[in-house]
Coordinates of C-alpha atoms (C1' of nucleotides) in Angstrom, one line a residue:
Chain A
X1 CA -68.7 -3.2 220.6
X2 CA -68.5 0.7 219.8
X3 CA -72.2 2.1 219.4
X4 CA -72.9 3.8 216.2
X5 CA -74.7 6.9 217.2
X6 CA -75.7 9.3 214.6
X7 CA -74.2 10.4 210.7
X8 CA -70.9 9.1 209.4
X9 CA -69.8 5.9 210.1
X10 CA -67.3 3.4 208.9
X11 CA -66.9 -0.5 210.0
X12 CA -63.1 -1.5 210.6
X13 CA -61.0 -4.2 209.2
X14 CA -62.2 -6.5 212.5
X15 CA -65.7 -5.4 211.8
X16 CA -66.5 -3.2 214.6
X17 CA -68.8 -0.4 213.6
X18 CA -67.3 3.0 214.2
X19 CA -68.8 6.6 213.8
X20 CA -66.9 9.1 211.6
X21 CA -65.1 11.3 214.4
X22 CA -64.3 14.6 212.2
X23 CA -63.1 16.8 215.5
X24 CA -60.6 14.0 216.3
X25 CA -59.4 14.1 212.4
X26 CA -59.6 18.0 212.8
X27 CA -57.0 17.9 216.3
X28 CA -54.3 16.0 214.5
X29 CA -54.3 18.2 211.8
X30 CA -54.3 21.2 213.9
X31 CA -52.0 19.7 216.2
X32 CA -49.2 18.5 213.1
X33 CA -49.7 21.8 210.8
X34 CA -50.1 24.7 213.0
X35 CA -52.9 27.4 212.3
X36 CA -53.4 28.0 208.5
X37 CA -54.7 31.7 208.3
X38 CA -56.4 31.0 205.3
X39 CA -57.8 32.5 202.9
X40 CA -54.8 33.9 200.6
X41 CA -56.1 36.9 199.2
X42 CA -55.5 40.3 200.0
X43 CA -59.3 41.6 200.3
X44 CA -62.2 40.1 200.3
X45 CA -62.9 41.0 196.7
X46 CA -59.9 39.3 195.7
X47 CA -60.7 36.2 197.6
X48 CA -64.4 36.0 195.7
X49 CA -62.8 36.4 191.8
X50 CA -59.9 34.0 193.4
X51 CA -62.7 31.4 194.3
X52 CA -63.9 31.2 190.6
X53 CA -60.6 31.3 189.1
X54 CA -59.4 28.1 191.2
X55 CA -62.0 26.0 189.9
X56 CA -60.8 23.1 188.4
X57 CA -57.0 24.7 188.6
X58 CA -54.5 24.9 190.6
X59 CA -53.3 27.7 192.7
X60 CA -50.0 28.1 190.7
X61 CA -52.2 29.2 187.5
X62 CA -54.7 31.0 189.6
X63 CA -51.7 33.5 191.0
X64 CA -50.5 34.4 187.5
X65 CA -54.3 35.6 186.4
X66 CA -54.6 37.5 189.9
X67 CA -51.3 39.2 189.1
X68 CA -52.6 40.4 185.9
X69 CA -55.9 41.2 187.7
X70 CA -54.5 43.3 190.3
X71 CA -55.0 46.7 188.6
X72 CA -58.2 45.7 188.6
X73 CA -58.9 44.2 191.8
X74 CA -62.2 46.3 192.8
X75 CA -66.0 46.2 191.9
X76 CA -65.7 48.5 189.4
X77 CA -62.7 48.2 187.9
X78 CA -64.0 44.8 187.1
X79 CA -67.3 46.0 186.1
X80 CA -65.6 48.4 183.3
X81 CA -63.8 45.2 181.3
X82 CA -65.4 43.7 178.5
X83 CA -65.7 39.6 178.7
X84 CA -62.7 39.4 176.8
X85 CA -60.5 41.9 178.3
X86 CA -61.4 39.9 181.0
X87 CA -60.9 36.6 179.6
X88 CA -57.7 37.3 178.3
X89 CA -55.9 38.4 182.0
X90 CA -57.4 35.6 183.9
X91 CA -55.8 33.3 180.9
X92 CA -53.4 31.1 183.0
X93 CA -56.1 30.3 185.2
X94 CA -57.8 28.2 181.9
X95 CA -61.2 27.7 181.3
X96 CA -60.9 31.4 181.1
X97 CA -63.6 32.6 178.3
X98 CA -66.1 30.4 181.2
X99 CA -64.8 32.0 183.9
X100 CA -64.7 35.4 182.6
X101 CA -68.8 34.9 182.1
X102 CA -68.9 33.4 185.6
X103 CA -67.0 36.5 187.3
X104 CA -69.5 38.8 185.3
X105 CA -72.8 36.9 186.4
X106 CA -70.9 36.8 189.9
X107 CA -70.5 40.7 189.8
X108 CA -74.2 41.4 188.8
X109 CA -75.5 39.5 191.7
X110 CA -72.8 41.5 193.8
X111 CA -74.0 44.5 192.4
X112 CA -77.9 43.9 194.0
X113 CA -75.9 44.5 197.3
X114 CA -73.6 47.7 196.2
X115 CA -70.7 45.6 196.6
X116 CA -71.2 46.1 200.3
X117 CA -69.4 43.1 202.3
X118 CA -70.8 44.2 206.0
X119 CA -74.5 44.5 204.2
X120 CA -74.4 40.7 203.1
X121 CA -73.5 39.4 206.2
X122 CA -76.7 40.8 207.8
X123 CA -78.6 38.3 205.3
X124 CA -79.9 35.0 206.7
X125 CA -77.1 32.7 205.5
X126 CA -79.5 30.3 204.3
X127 CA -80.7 32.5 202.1
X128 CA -77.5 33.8 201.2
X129 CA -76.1 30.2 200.0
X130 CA -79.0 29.9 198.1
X131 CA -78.8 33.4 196.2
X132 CA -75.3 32.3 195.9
X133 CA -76.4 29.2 194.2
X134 CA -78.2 30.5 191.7
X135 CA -75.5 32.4 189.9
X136 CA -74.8 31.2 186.7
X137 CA -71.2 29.3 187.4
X138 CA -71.1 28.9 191.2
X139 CA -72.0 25.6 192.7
X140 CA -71.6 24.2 196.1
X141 CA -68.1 24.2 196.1
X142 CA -67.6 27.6 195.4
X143 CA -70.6 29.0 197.2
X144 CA -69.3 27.5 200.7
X145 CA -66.0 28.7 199.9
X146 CA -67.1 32.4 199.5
X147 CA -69.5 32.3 202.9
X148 CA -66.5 30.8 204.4
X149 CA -64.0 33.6 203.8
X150 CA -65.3 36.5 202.6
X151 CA -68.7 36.5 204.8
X152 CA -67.6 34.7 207.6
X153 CA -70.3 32.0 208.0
X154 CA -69.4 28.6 209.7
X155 CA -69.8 25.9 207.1
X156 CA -68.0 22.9 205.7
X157 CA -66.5 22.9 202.4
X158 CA -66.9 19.7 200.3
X159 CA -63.5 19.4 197.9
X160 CA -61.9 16.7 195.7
X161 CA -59.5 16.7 198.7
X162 CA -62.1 16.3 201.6
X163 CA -63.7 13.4 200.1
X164 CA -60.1 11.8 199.1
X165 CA -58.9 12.1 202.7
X166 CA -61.4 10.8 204.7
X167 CA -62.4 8.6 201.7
X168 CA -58.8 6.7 202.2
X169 CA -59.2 7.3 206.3
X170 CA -62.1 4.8 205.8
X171 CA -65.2 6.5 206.3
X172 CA -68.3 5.9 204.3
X173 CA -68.7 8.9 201.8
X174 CA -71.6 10.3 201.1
X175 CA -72.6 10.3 197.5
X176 CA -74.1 14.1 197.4
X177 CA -72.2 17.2 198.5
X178 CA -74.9 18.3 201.0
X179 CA -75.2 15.2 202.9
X180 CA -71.7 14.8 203.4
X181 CA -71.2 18.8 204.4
X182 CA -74.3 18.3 207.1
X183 CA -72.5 15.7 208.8
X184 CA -69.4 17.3 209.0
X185 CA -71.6 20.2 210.4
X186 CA -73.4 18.0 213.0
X187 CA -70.1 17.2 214.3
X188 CA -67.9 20.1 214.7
X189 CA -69.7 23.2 216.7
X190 CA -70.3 26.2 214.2
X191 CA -67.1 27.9 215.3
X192 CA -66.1 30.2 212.8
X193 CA -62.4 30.3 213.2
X194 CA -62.3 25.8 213.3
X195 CA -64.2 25.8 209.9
X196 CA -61.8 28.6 208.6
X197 CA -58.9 26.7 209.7
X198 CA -60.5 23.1 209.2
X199 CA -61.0 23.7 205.2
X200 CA -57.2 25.1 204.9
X201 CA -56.4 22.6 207.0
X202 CA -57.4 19.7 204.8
X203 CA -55.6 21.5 201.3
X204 CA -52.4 21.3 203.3
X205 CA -52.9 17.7 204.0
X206 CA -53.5 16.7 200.5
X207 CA -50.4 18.5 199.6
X208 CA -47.9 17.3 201.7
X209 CA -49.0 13.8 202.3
X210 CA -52.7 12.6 201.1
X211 CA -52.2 13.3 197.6
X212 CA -53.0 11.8 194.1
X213 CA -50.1 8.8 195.3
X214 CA -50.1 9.5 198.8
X215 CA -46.9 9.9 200.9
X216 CA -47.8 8.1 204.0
X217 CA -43.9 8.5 205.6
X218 CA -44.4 10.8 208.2
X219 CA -48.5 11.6 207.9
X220 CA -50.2 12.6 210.7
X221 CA -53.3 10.7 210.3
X222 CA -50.7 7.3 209.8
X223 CA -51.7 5.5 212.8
X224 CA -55.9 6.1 212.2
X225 CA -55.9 6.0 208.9
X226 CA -57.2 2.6 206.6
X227 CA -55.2 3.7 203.3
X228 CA -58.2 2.4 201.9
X229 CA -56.9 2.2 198.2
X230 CA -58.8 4.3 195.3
Chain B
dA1 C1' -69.5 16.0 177.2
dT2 C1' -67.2 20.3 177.4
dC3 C1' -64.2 23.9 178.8
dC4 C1' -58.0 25.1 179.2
dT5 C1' -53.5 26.1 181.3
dG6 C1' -48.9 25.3 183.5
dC7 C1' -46.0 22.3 185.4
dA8 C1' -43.7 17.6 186.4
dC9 C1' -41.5 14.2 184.4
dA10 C1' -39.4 11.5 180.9
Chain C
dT1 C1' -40.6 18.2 173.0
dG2 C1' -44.2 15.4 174.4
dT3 C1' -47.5 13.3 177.3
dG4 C1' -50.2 13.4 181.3
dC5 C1' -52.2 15.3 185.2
dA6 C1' -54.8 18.4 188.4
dG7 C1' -58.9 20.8 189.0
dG8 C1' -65.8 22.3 189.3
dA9 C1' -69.8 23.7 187.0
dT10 C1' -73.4 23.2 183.6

DNA sequence: ATCCTGCACA
DNA sequence: TGTGCAGGAT
């Protein structure tokens, strides 16, 4: 009978009780997709006003606002548009009179650091997520995201897709995003480049084959995986 | 409960 | 041309 150590676990069909094994997840996707390279932005400014747009969108909408954004794709360029000059370029992204509020409360807070990258990653990245946190319009989601890959902090990002995938592997899901993130975190070593990849990783998964109706033909994660049904 | 678009599919 | 779906934060 397998031991059930620590965090995550899951019981199988025969009832053995088995612990969540995220690096073993992690290797097949690795292995099956190749290195990801994530994020897809030009800059690191572009990647912190992409990671607002993208909530609750999809990437196709979230390119046709960044197109019409790249004029303005620096601190102050942004700074210099009213909320609805603003609001009306990130249009496609939807939501976009929100967001456009959410970018400017993102760019005050930016603004306390002169918009300097390098000086942010100095700060203790506790403290950072939770300045990050308490801007008006970024939650959990999008705060991890922008430690991720614009300052480079090892962390685990909770999305719609994480929680599907290893929902449907089988494991037990945790109910908040914090708990679940932490035991992906006591797992997987604080690597930076395997969280990088590990995130991007998991969006190519629940495009190609773990999506809304999955395509299990041909999945990676076939021979592991419960198909536990939503 | 609310905020909103673009695309897939019929 | 319409319906329906995907997608976080407050």
């Amino acid at each position: 009978m397998p031991r059930f150590i620590y965090g995550g676990s899951f019981t199988k069909r025969n009832g053995d009780k088995m612990k969540n094994d995220y690096q073993l997840i992690y290797n097949k996707l690795y292995k099956h997709y190749g290195p990801q390279g994530w994020w897809p932005a030009e800059t690191p400014f572009e990647m912190m006003i992409g990671s607002i747009l993208v909530q609750n969108t999809s990437w196709r909408n979230v390119d046709k606002a960044l197109d019409n954004l790249k004029p303005f794709l620096k601190p102050e360029a942004i700074d210099k548009l009213s909320i609805d000059e603003l609001a009306q370029l990130i249009r496609p992204s939807g939501f976009f009179n929100i967001k456009a509020s959410r970018i400017k409360s993102y760019m005050e807070w930016f603004k306390t650091y002169n918009y300097d990258i390098p000086l942010i990653k100095e700060v203790d990245r506790h403290k950072l997520r939770t300045e990050l946190l308490s801007i008006k319009g970024i939650g959990p989601e999008t705060a991890d995201v922008i430690l991720l890959y614009a300052f480079d902090i090892p962390i685990f990002v909770v999305d719609a897709y994480a929680r599907r995938i290893f929902y449907r592997l089988g494991y037990d899901m945790p109910a908040s995003y914090d708990t679940f993130r932490k035991q992906v975190e006591n797992e997987i070593p604080r690597d930076l480049a395997q969280y990088n990849e590990f995130h991007a990783l998991i969006v190519e998964h629940a495009k190609e084959h773990c999506k809304a109706t999955p395509i299990c033909d041909s999945c990676p994660l076939f021979d592991i995986c419960y198909r536990r049904l939503d």
